[in-house]
XYZ file of N, CA and C in Angstrom:
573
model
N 11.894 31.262 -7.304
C 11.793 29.837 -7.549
C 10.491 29.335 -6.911
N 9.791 28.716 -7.622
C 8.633 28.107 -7.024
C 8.651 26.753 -6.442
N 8.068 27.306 -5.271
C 7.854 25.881 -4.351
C 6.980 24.818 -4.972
N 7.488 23.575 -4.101
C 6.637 21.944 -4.259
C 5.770 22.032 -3.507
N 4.258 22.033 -3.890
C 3.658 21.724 -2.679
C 3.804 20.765 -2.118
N 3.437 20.395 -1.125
C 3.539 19.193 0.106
C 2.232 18.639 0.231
N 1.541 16.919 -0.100
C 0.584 16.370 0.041
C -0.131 15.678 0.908
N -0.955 15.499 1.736
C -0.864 14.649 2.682
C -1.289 13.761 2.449
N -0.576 12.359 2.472
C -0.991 11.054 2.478
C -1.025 10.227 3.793
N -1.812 9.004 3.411
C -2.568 7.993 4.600
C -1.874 6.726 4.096
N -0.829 6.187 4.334
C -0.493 4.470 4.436
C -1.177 3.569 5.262
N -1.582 2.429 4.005
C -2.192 0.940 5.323
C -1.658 0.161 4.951
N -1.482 -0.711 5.820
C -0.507 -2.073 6.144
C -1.538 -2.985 6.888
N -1.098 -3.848 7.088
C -1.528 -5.023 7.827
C -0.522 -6.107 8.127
N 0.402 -5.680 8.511
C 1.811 -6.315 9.278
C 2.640 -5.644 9.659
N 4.320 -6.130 8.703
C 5.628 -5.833 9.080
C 5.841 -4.133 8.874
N 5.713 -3.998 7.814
C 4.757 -2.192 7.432
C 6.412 -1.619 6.534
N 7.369 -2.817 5.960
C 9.077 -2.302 4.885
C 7.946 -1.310 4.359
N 6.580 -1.392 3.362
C 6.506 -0.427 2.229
C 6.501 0.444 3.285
N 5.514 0.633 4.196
C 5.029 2.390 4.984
C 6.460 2.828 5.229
N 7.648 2.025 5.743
C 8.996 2.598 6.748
C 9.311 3.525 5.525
N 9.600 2.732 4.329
C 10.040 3.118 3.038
C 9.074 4.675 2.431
N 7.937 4.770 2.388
C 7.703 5.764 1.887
C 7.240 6.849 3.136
N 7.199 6.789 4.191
C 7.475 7.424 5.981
C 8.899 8.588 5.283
N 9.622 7.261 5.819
C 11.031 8.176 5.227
C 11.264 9.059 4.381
N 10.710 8.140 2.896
C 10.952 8.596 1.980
C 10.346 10.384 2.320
N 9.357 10.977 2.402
C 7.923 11.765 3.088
C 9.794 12.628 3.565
N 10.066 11.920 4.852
C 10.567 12.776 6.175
C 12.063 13.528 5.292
N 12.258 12.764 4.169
C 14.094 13.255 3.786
C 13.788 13.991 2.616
N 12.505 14.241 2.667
C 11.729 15.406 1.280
C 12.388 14.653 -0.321
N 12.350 13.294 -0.002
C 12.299 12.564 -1.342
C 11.157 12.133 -2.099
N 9.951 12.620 -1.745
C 9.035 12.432 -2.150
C 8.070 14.094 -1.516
N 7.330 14.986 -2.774
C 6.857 15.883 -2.084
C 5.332 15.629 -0.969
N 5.610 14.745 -0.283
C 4.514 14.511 0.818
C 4.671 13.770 1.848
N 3.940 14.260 2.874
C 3.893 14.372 4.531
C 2.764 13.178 4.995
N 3.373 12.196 5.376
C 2.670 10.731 6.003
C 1.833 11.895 6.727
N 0.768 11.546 6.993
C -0.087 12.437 8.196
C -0.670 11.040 8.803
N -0.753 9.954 8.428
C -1.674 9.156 8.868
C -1.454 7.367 8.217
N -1.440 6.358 9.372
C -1.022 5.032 9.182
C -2.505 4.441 9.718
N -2.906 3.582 8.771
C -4.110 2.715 9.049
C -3.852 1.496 9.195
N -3.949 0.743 10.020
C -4.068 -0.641 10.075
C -4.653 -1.424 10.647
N -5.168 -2.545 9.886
C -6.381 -3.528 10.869
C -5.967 -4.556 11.656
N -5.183 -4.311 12.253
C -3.969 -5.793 13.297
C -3.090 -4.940 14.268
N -4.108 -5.172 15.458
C -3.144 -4.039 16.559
C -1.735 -4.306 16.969
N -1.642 -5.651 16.670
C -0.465 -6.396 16.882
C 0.560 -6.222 16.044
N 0.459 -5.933 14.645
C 1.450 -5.677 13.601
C 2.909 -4.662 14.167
N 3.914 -5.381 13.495
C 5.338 -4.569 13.736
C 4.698 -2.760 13.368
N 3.989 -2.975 12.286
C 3.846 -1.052 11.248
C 3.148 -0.433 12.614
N 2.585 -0.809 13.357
C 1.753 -0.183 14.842
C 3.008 0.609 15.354
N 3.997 -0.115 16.469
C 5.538 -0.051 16.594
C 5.820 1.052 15.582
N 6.032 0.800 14.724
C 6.958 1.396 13.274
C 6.223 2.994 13.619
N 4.935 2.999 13.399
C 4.415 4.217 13.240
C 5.039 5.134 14.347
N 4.575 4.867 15.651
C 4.953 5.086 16.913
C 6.318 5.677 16.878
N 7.175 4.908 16.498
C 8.898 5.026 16.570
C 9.227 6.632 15.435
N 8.336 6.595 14.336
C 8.496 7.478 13.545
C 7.503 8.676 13.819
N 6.743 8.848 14.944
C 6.130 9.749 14.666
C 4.713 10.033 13.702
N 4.364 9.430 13.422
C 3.236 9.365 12.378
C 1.629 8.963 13.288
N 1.127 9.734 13.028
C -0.610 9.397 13.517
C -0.945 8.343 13.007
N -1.357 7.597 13.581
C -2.517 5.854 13.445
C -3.640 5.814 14.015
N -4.312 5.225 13.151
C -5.673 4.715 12.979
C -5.478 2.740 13.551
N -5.453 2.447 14.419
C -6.064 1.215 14.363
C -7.408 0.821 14.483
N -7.553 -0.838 14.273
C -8.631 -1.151 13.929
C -8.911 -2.291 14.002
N -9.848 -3.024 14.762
C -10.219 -4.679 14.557
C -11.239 -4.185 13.838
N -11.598 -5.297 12.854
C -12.622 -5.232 11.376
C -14.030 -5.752 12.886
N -13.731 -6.973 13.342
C -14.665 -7.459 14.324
C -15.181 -7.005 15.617
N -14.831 -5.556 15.610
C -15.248 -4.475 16.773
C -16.587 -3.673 16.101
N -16.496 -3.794 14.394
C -17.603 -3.166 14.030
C -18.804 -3.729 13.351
N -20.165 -3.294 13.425
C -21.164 -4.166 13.022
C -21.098 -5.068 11.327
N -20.413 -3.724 10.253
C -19.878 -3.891 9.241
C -18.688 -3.372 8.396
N -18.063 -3.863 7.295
C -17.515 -2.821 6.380
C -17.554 -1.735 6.615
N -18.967 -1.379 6.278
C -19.251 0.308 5.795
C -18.893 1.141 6.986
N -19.238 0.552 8.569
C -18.838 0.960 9.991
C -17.460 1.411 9.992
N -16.542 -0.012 9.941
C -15.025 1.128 9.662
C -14.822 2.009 8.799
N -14.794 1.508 7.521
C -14.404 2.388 6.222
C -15.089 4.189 6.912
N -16.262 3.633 7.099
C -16.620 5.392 7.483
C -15.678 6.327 8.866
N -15.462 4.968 9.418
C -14.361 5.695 10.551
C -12.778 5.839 9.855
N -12.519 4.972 9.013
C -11.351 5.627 8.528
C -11.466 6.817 7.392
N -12.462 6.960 6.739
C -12.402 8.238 6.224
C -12.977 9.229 7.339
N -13.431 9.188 7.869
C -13.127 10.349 9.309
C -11.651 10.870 9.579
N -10.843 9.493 9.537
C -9.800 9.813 10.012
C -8.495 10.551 9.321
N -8.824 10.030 8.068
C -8.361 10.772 6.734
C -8.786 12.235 6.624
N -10.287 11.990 6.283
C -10.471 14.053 6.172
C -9.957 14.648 7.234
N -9.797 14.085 8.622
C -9.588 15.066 9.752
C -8.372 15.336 9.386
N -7.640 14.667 8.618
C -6.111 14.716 8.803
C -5.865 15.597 7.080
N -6.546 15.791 6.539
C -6.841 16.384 4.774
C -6.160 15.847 4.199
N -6.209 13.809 4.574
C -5.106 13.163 3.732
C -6.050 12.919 1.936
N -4.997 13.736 0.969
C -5.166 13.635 -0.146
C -4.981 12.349 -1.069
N -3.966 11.211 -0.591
C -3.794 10.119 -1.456
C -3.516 9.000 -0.171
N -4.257 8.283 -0.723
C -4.061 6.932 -0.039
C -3.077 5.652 -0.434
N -2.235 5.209 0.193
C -1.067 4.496 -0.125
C -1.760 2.979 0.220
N -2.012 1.895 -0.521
C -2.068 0.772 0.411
C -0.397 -0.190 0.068
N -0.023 -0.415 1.423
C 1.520 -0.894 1.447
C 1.189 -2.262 2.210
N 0.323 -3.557 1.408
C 0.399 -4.757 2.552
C -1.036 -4.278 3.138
N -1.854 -3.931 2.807
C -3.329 -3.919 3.672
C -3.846 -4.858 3.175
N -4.363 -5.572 3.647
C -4.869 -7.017 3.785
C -6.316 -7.386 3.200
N -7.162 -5.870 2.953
C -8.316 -6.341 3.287
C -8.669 -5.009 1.658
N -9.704 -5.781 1.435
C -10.598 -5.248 -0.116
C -10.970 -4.214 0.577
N -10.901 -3.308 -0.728
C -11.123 -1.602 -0.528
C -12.475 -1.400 -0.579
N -13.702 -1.154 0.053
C -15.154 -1.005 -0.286
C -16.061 0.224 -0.626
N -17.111 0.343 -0.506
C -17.846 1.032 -1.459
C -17.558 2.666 -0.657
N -17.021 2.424 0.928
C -17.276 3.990 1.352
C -16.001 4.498 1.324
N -14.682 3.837 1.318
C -13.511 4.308 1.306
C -13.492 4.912 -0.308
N -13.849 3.697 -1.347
C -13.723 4.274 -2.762
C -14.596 5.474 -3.170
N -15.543 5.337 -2.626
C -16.153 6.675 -3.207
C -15.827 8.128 -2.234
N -15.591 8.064 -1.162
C -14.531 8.917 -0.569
C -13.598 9.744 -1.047
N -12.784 8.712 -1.844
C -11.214 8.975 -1.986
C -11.313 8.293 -3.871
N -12.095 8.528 -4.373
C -12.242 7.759 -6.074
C -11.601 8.309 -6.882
N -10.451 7.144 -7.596
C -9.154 7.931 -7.915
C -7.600 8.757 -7.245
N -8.078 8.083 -6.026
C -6.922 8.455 -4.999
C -6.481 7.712 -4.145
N -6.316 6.561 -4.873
C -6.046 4.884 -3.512
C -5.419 4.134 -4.666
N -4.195 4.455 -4.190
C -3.469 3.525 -5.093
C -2.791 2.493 -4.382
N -2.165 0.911 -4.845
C -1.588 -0.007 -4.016
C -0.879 -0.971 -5.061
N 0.146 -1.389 -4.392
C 1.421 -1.910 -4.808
C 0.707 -3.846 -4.658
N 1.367 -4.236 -5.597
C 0.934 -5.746 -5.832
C 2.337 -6.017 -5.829
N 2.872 -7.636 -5.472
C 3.907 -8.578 -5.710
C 3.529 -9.164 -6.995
N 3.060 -8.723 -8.071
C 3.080 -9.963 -9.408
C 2.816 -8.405 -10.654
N 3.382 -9.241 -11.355
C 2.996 -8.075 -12.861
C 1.473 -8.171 -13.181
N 0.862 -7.595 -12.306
C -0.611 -7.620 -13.054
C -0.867 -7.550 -13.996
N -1.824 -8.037 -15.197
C -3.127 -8.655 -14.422
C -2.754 -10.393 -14.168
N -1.345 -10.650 -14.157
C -1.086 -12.343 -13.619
C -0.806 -12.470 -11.748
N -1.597 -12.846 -11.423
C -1.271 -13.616 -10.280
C -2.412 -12.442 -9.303
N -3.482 -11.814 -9.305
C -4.002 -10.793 -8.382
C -4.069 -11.785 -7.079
N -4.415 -11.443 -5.911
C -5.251 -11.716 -4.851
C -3.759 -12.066 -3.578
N -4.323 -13.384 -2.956
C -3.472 -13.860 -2.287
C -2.413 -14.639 -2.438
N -0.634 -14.767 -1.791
C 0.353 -15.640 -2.437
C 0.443 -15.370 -3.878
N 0.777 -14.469 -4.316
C 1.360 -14.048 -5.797
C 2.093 -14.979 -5.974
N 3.409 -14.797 -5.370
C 4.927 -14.910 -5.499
C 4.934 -16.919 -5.347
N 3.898 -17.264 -4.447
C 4.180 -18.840 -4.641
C 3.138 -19.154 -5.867
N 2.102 -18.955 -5.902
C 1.484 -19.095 -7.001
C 2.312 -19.369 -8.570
N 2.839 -18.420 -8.459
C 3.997 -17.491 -9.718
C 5.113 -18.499 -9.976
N 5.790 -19.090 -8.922
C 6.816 -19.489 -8.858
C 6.453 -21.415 -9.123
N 5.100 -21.761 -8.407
C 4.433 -22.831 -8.688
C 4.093 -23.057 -10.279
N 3.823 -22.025 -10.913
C 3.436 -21.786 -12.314
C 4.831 -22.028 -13.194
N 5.617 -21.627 -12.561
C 6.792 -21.704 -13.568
C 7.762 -20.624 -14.188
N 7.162 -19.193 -13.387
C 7.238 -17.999 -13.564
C 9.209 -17.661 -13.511
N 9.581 -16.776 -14.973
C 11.263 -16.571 -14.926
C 11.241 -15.278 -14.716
N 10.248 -14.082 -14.781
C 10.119 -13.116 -14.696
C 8.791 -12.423 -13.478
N 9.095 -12.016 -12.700
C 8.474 -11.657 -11.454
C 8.080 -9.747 -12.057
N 7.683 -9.472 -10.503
C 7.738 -8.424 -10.441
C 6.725 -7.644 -9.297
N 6.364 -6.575 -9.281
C 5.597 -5.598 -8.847
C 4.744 -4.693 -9.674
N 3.786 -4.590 -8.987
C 2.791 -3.605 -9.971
C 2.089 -2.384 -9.009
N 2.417 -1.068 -9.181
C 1.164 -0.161 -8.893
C -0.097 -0.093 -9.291
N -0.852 0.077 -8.903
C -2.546 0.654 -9.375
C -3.313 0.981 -8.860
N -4.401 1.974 -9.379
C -5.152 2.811 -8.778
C -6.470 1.687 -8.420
N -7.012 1.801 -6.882
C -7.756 0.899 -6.477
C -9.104 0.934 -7.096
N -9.921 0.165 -7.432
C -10.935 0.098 -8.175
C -12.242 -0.956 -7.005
N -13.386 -1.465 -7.483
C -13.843 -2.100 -7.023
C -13.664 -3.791 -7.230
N -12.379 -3.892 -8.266
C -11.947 -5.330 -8.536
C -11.215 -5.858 -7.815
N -10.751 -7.300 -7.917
C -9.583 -7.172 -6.744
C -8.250 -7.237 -7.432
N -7.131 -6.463 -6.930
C -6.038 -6.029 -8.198
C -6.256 -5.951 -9.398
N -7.391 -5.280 -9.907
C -7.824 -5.190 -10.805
C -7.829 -3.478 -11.770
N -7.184 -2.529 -10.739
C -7.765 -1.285 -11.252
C -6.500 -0.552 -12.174
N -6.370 0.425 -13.182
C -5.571 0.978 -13.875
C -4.055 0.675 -13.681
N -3.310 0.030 -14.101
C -2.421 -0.059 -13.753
C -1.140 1.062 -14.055
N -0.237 2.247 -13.118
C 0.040 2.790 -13.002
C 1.786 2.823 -13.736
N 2.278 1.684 -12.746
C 3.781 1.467 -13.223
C 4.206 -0.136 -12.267
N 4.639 -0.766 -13.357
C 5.405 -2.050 -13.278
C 6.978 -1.972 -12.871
N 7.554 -3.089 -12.387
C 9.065 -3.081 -12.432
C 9.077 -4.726 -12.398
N 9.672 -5.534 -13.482
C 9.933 -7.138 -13.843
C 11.379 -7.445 -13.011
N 11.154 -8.031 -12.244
C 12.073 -8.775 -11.440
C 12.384 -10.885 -12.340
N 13.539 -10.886 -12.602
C 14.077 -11.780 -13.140
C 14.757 -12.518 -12.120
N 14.162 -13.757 -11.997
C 14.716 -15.309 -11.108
C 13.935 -16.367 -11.521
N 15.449 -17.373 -11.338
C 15.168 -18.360 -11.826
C 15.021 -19.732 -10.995
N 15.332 -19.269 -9.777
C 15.668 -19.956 -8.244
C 14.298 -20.713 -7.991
N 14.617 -21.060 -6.915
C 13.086 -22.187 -6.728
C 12.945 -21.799 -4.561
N 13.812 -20.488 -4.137
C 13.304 -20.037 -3.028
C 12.920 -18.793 -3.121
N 11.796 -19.293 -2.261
C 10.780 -18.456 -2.246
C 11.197 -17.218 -1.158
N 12.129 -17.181 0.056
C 12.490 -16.126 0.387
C 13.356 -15.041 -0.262
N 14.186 -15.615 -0.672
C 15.585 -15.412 -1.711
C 14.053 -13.948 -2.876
N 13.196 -14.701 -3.443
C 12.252 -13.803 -4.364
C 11.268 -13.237 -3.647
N 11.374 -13.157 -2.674
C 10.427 -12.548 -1.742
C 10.806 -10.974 -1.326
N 12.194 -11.594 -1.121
C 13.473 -10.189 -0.953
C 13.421 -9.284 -1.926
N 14.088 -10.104 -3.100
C 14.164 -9.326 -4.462
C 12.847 -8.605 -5.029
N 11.592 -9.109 -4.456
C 10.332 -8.067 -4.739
C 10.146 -7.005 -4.029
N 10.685 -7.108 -2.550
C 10.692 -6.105 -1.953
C 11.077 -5.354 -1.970
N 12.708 -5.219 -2.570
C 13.798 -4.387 -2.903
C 12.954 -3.594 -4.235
N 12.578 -4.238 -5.068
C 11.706 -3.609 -6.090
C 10.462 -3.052 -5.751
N 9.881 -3.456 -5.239
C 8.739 -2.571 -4.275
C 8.929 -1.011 -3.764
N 10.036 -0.971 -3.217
C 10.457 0.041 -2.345
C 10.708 1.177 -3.279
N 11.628 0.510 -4.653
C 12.013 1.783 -5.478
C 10.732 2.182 -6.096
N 9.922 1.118 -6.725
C 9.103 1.480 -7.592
C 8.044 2.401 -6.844
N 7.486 2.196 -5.860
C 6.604 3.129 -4.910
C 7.398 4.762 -4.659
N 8.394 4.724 -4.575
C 9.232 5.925 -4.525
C 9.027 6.541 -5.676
N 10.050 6.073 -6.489
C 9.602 6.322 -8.167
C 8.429 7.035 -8.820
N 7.217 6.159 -8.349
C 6.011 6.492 -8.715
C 5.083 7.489 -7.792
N 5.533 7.451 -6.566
C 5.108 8.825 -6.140
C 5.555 10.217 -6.429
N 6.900 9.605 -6.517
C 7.375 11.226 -7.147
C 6.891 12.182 -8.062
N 6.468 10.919 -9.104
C 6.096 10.890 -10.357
C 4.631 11.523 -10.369
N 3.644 10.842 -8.844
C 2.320 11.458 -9.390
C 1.748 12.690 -8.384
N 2.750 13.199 -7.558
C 2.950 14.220 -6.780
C 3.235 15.171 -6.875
N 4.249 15.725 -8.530
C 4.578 16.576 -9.076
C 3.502 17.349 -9.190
């Protein structure tokens, strides 16, 4: 019987870090064929700092304002990636536009989860935006990172349906959809 290989991936966050716990795990209970090697995040303060720690997983932190520019970190986090031979990059909640040294690094291997059915609602506040608009159908979107902003190939969707007017109440229900669909879709491009 032939084995799965095992991949190493890099999650970034920039907070509470549900997606990283979610695909961490997912990694540790061999529900997904790949091994977190590595958590990036630019907020030393964030719960996912904690999270990483508690689970075992190598981190990269980072203040953006410790370095002269962009290109300064990005080059220290792909340091931190090759050292670690992380093959796919997860962004779960990273806060900050992907730039010219991470993408060409890793081009075609940085994929990240959106709160809105792309291409409606990219950037910041999807979900109030969405819901301000008039929106009965929500959702989540994967895609492979590009130099746009939520702008790059889009991978796999999941439409979340509400009709409510709270915004935590659909905040939840994206997350819950978040979690599967990132599972889902790694499985899917890990094979």
């Amino acid at each position: 019987m032939a084995t799965q290989s095992i991949h190493k991936i890099a999650v970034f966050a920039s907070g509470y870090g549900s997606n990283f716990e979610v695909i961490a795990r997912a990694a540790q209970a061999g529900e997904i064929a790949a091994e977190v090697v590595l958590m990036v995040c630019d907020k030393p303060s964030a719960r996912v700092c904690s999270l990483a720690d508690a689970m075992g997983v190598d981190k990269f932190v980072f203040s953006a304002k410790e370095y002269p520019s962009k290109a300064d970190y990005e080059r220290e986090i792909v340091s931190q990636c090759r050292e670690r031979e992380v093959e796919l990059i997860c962004l779960a909640g990273y806060m900050r536009l992907v730039g010219e040294e991470l993408l060409n690094a890793y081009k075609g291997c940085i994929i990240n989860i959106h709160p809105s059915l792309l291409p409606a609602f990219p950037g910041v506040n999807p979900l109030e935006r969405a819901m301000e608009y008039g929106v009965k159908v929500y959702g989540a979107t994967i895609h492979y990172v590009d130099e746009t902003l939520d702008g790059g190939k889009i991978i796999a969707q999941q439409a979340v349906t509400y009709e409510g007017d709270d915004i935590e109440v659909l905040t939840a229900l994206i997350h819950e959809a978040e979690y599967k669909l990132y599972i889902n879709t790694l499985q899917k491009l890990l094979k």
